[in-house]
Coordinates of N, CA and C in Angstrom, one line a residue:
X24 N -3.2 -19.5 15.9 CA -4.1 -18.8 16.8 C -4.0 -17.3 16.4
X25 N -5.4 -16.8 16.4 CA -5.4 -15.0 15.5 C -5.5 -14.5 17.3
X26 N -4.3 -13.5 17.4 CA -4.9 -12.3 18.3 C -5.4 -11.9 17.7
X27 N -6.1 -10.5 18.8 CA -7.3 -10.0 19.2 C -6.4 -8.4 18.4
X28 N -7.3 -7.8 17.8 CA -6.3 -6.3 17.0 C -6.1 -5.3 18.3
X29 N -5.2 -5.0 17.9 CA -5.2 -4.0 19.3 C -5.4 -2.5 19.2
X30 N -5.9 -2.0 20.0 CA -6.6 -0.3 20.3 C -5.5 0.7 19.3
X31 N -4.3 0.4 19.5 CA -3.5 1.4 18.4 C -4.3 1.6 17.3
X32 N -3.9 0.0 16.1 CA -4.4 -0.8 15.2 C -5.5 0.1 14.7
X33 N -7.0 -0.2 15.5 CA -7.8 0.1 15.2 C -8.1 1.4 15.3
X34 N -7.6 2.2 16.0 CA -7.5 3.5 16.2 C -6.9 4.3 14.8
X35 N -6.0 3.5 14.2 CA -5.2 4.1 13.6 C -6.4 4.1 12.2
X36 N -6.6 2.5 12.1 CA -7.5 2.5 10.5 C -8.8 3.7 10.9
X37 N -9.5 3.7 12.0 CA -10.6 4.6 12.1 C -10.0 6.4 11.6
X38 N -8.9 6.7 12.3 CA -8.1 7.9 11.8 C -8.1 8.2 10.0
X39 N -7.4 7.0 9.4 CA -7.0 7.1 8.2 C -8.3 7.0 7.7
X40 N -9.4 6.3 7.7 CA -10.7 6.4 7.4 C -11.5 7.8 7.0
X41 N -11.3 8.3 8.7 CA -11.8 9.5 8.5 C -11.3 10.5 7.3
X42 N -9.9 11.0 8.1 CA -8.5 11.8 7.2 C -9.2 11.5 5.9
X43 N -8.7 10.5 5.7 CA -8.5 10.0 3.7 C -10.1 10.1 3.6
X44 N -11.1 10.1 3.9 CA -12.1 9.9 3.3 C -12.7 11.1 2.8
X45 N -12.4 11.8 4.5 CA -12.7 13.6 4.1 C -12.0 14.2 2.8
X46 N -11.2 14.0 2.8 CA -10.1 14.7 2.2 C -10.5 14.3 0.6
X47 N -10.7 12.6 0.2 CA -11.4 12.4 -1.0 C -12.4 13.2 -1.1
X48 N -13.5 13.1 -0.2 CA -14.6 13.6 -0.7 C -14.3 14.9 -1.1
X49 N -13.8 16.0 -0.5 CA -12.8 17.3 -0.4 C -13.1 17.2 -2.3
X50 N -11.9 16.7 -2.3 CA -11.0 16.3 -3.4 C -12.3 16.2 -4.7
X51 N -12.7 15.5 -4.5 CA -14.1 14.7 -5.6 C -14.8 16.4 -5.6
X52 N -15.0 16.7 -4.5 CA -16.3 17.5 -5.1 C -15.1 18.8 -5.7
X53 N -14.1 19.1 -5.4 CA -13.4 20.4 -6.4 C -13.3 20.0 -7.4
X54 N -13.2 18.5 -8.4 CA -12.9 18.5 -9.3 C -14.3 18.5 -10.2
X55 N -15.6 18.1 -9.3 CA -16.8 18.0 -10.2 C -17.3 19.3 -10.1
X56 N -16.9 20.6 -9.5 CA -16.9 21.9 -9.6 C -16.4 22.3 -10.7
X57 N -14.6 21.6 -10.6 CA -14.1 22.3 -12.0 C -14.6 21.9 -13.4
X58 N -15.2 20.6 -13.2 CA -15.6 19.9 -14.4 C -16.8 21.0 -14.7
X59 N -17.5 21.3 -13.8 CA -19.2 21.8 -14.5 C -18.7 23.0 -14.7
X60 N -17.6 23.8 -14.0 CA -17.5 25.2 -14.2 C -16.5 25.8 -15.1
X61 N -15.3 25.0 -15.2 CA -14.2 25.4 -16.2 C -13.6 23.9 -16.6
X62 N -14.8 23.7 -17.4 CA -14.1 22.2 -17.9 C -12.8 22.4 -18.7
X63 N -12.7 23.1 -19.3 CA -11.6 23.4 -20.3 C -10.0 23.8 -19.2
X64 N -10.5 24.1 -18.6 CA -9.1 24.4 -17.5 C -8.4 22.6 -16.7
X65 N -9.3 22.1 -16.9 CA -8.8 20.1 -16.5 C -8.4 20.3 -17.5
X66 N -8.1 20.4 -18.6 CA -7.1 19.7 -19.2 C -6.1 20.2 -19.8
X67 N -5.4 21.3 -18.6 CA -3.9 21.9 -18.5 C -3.7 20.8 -18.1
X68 N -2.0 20.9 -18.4 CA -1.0 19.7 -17.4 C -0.8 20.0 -15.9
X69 N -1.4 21.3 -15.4 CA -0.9 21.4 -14.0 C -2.2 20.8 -13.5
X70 N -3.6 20.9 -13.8 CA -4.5 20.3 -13.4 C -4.6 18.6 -13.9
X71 N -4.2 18.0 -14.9 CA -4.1 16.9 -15.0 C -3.1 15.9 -13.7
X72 N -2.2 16.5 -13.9 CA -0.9 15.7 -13.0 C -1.7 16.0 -11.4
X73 N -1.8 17.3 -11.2 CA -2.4 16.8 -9.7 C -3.5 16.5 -9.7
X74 N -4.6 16.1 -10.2 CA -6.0 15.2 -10.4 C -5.4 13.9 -9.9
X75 N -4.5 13.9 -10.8 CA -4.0 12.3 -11.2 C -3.3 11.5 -10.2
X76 N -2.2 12.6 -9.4 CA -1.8 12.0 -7.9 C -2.4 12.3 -6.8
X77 N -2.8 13.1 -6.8 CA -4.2 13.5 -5.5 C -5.0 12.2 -5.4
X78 N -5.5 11.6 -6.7 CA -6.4 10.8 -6.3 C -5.8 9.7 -6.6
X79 N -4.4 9.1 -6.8 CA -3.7 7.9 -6.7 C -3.4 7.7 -4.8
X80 N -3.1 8.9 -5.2 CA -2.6 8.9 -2.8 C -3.6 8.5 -2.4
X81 N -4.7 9.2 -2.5 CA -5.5 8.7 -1.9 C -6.2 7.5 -1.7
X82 N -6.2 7.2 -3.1 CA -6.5 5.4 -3.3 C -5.5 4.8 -2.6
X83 N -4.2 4.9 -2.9 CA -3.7 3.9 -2.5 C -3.1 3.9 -0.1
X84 N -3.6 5.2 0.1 CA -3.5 4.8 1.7 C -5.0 4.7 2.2
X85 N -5.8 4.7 1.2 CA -7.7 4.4 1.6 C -7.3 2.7 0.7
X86 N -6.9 2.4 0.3 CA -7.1 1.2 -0.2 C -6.1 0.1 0.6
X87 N -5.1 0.8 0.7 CA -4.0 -0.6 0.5 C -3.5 0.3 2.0
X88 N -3.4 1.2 2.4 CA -3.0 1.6 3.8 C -4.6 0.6 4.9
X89 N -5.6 1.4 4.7 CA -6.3 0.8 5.9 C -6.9 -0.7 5.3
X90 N -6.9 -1.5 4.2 CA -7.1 -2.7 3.9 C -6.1 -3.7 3.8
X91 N -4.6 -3.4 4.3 CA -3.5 -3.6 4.8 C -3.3 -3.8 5.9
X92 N -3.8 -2.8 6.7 CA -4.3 -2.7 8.5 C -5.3 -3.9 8.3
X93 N -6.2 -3.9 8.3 CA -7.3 -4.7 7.9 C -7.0 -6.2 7.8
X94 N -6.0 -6.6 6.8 CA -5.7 -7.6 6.3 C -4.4 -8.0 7.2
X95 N -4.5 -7.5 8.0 CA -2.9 -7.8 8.8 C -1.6 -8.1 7.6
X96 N -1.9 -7.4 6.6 CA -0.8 -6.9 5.6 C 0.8 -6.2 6.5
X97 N 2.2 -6.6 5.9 CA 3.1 -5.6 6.4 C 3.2 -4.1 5.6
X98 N 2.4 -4.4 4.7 CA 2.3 -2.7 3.7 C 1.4 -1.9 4.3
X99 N 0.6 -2.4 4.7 CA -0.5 -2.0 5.7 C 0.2 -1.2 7.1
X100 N 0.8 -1.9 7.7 CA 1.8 -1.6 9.0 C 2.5 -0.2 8.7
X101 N 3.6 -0.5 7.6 CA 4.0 0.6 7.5 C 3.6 2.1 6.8
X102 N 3.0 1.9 5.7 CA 1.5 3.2 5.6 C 0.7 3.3 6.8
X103 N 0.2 2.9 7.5 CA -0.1 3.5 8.5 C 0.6 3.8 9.6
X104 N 2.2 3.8 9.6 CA 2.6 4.6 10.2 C 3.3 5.7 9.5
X105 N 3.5 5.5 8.1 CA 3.9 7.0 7.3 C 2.6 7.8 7.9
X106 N 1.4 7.1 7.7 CA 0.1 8.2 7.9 C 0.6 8.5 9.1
X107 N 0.4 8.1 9.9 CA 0.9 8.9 11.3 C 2.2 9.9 11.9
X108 N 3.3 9.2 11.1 CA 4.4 10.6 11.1 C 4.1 11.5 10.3
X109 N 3.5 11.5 9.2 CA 3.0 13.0 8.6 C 1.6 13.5 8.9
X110 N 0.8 13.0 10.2 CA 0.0 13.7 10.8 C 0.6 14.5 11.8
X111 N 1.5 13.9 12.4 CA 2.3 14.8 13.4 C 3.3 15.0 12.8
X112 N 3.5 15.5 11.7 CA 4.5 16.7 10.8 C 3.9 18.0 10.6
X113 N 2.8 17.4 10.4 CA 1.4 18.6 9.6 C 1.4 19.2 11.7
X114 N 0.9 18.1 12.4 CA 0.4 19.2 13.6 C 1.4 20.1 14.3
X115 N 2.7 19.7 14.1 CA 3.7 20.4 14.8 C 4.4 21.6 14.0
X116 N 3.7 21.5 12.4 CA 4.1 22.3 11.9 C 2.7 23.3 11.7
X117 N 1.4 23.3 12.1 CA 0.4 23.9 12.2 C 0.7 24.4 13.6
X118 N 0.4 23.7 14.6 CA 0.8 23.8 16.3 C 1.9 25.2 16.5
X119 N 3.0 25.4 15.7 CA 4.2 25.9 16.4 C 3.6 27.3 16.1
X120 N 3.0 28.0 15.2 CA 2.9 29.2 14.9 C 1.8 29.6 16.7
X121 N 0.6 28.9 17.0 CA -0.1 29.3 17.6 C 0.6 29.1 19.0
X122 N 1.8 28.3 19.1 CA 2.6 28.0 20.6 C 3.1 29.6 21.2
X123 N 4.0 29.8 19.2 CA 4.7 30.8 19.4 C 4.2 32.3 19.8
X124 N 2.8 32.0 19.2 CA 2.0 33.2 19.8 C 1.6 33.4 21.2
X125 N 1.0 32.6 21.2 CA 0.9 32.4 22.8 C 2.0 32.5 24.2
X126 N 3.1 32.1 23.6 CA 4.4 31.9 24.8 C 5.0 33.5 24.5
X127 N 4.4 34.5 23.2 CA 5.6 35.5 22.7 C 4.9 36.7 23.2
X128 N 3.2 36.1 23.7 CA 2.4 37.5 24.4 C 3.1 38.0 25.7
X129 N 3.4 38.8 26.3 CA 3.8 39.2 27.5 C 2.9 39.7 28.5
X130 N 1.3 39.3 27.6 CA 0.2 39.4 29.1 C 0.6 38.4 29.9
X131 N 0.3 38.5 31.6 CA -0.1 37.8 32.6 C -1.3 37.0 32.1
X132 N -2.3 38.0 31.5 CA -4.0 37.3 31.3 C -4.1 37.2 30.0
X133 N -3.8 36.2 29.5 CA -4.2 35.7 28.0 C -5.8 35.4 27.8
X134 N -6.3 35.6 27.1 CA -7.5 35.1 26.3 C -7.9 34.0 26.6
X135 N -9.3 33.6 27.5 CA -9.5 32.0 27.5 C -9.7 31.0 27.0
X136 N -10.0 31.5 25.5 CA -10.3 30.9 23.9 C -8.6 30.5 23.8
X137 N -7.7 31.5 23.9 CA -6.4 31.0 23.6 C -5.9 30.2 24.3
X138 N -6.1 30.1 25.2 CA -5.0 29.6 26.5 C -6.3 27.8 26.2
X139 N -7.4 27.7 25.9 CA -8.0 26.8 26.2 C -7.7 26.0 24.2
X140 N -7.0 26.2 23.7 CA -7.2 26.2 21.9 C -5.5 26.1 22.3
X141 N -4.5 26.4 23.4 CA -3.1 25.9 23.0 C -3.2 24.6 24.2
X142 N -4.1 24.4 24.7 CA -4.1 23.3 25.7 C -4.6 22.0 24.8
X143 N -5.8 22.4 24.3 CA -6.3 21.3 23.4 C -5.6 21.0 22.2
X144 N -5.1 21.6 21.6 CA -3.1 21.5 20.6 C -2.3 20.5 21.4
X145 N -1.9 21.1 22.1 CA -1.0 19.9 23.0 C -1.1 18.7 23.3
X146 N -2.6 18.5 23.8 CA -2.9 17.7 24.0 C -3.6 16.7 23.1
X147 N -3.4 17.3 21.9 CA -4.1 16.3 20.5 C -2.6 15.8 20.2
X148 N -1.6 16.4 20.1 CA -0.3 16.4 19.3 C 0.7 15.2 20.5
X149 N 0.4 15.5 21.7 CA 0.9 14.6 22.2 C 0.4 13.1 22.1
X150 N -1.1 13.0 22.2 CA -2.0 11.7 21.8 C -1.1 11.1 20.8
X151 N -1.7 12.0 19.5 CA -0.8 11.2 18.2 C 0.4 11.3 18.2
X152 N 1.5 11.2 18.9 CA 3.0 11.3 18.9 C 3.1 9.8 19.9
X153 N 2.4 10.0 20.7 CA 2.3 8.9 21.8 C 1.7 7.5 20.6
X154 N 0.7 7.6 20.1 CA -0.4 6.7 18.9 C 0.9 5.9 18.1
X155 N 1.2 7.5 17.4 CA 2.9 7.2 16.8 C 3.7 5.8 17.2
X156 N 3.8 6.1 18.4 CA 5.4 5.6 19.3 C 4.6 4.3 19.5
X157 N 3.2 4.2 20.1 CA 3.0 2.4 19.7 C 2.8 1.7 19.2
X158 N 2.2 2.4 17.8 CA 2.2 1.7 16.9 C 3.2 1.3 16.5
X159 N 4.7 2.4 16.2 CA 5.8 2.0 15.6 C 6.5 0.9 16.5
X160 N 6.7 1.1 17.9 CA 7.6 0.1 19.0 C 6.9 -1.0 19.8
X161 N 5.2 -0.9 19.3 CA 4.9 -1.6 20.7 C 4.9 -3.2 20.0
X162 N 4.8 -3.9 21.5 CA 5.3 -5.4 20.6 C 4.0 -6.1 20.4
X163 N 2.9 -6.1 21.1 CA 1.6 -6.0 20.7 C 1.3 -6.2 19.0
X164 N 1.7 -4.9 18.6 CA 1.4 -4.2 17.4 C 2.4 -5.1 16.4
X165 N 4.0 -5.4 16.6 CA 4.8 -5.9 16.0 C 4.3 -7.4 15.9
X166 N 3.8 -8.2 16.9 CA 3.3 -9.8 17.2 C 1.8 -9.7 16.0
X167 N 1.2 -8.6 16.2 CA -0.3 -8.4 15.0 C 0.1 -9.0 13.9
X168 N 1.5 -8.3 13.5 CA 1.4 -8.0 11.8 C 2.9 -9.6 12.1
X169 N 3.2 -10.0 12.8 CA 4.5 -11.5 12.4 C 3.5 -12.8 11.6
X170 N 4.2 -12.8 10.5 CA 3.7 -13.8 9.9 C 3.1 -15.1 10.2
X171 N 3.9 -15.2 11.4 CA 3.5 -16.9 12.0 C 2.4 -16.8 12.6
X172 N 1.5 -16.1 13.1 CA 0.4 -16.4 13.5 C -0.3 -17.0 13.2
X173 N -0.4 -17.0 11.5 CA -1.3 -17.5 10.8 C -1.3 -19.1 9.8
X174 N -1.1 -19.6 10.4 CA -0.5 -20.9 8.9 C -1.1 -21.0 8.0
X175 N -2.4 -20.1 7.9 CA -3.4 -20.3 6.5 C -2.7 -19.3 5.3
X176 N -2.3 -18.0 6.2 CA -1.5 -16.9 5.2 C -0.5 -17.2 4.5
X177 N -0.5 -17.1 3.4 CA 0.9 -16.9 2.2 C 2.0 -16.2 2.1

């Protein structure tokens, strides 16, 4: 009998979807910049080697991260949760500069843009810390990806 995917799950592959897709596209269009504008500069070795893993990462957590999710894969499981502790690596380590601004002002009346920009931080950073924690512990999520579900799978 197949459960039903659960909200983490799917949350997570729509996330990596986004992330990794933007980021390819990112990625694609600086290199067909460099190609039309300094073709001759692609073919240093500092431009070669990061072409070459830039766009292996990205294949392989757009391919085998959310088609893993997808496939109720265990490679799947755990790439999507590297994706997710180095999304909240990246926000806590983006996040701390604008906390520390904020907590180091010694106005009473802060700025409403600021005070409304360290609330919406927190509050994204706790989401995905929280996202984090059930994908990694919840049993839900661990019962998705246990082999036995399925007697057809290999």
């Amino acid at each position: 009998m197949k459960r039903s995917r659960p909200a983490s799950i799917l949350i997570t592959q729509i996330l990596m979807l986004f992330l990794f897709g933007l980021m390819t596209l990112g990625l694609t269009f600086s290199f067909l910049r460099a190609l039309v504008l300094y073709p001759w500069d692609l073919l240093s070795v500092r431009a070669v080697v990061f072409f070459t893993l830039a766009f292996s990462l990205m294949a392989i957590f757009l391919i085998y991260g959310v088609g893993g999710l997808w496939k109720r894969k265990r490679y799947g499981y755990w790439l999507g949760i590297l994706f997710l502790a180095l999304v909240n690596l990246r926000n806590i380590y983006m996040y701390a500069p604008t906390m520390y601004r904020f907590l180091a002002s010694n106005e009473l009346r802060s700025d409403a843009f600021m005070i409304l920009a360290v609330v919406l931080q927190s509050v994204m950073v706790v989401l995905l810390l929280v996202l984090l924690l059930k994908v990694s512990f919840g049993k839900a999520e661990r019962a998705f990806f246990s082999p036995s579900l399925d007697e057809d799978r290999v």
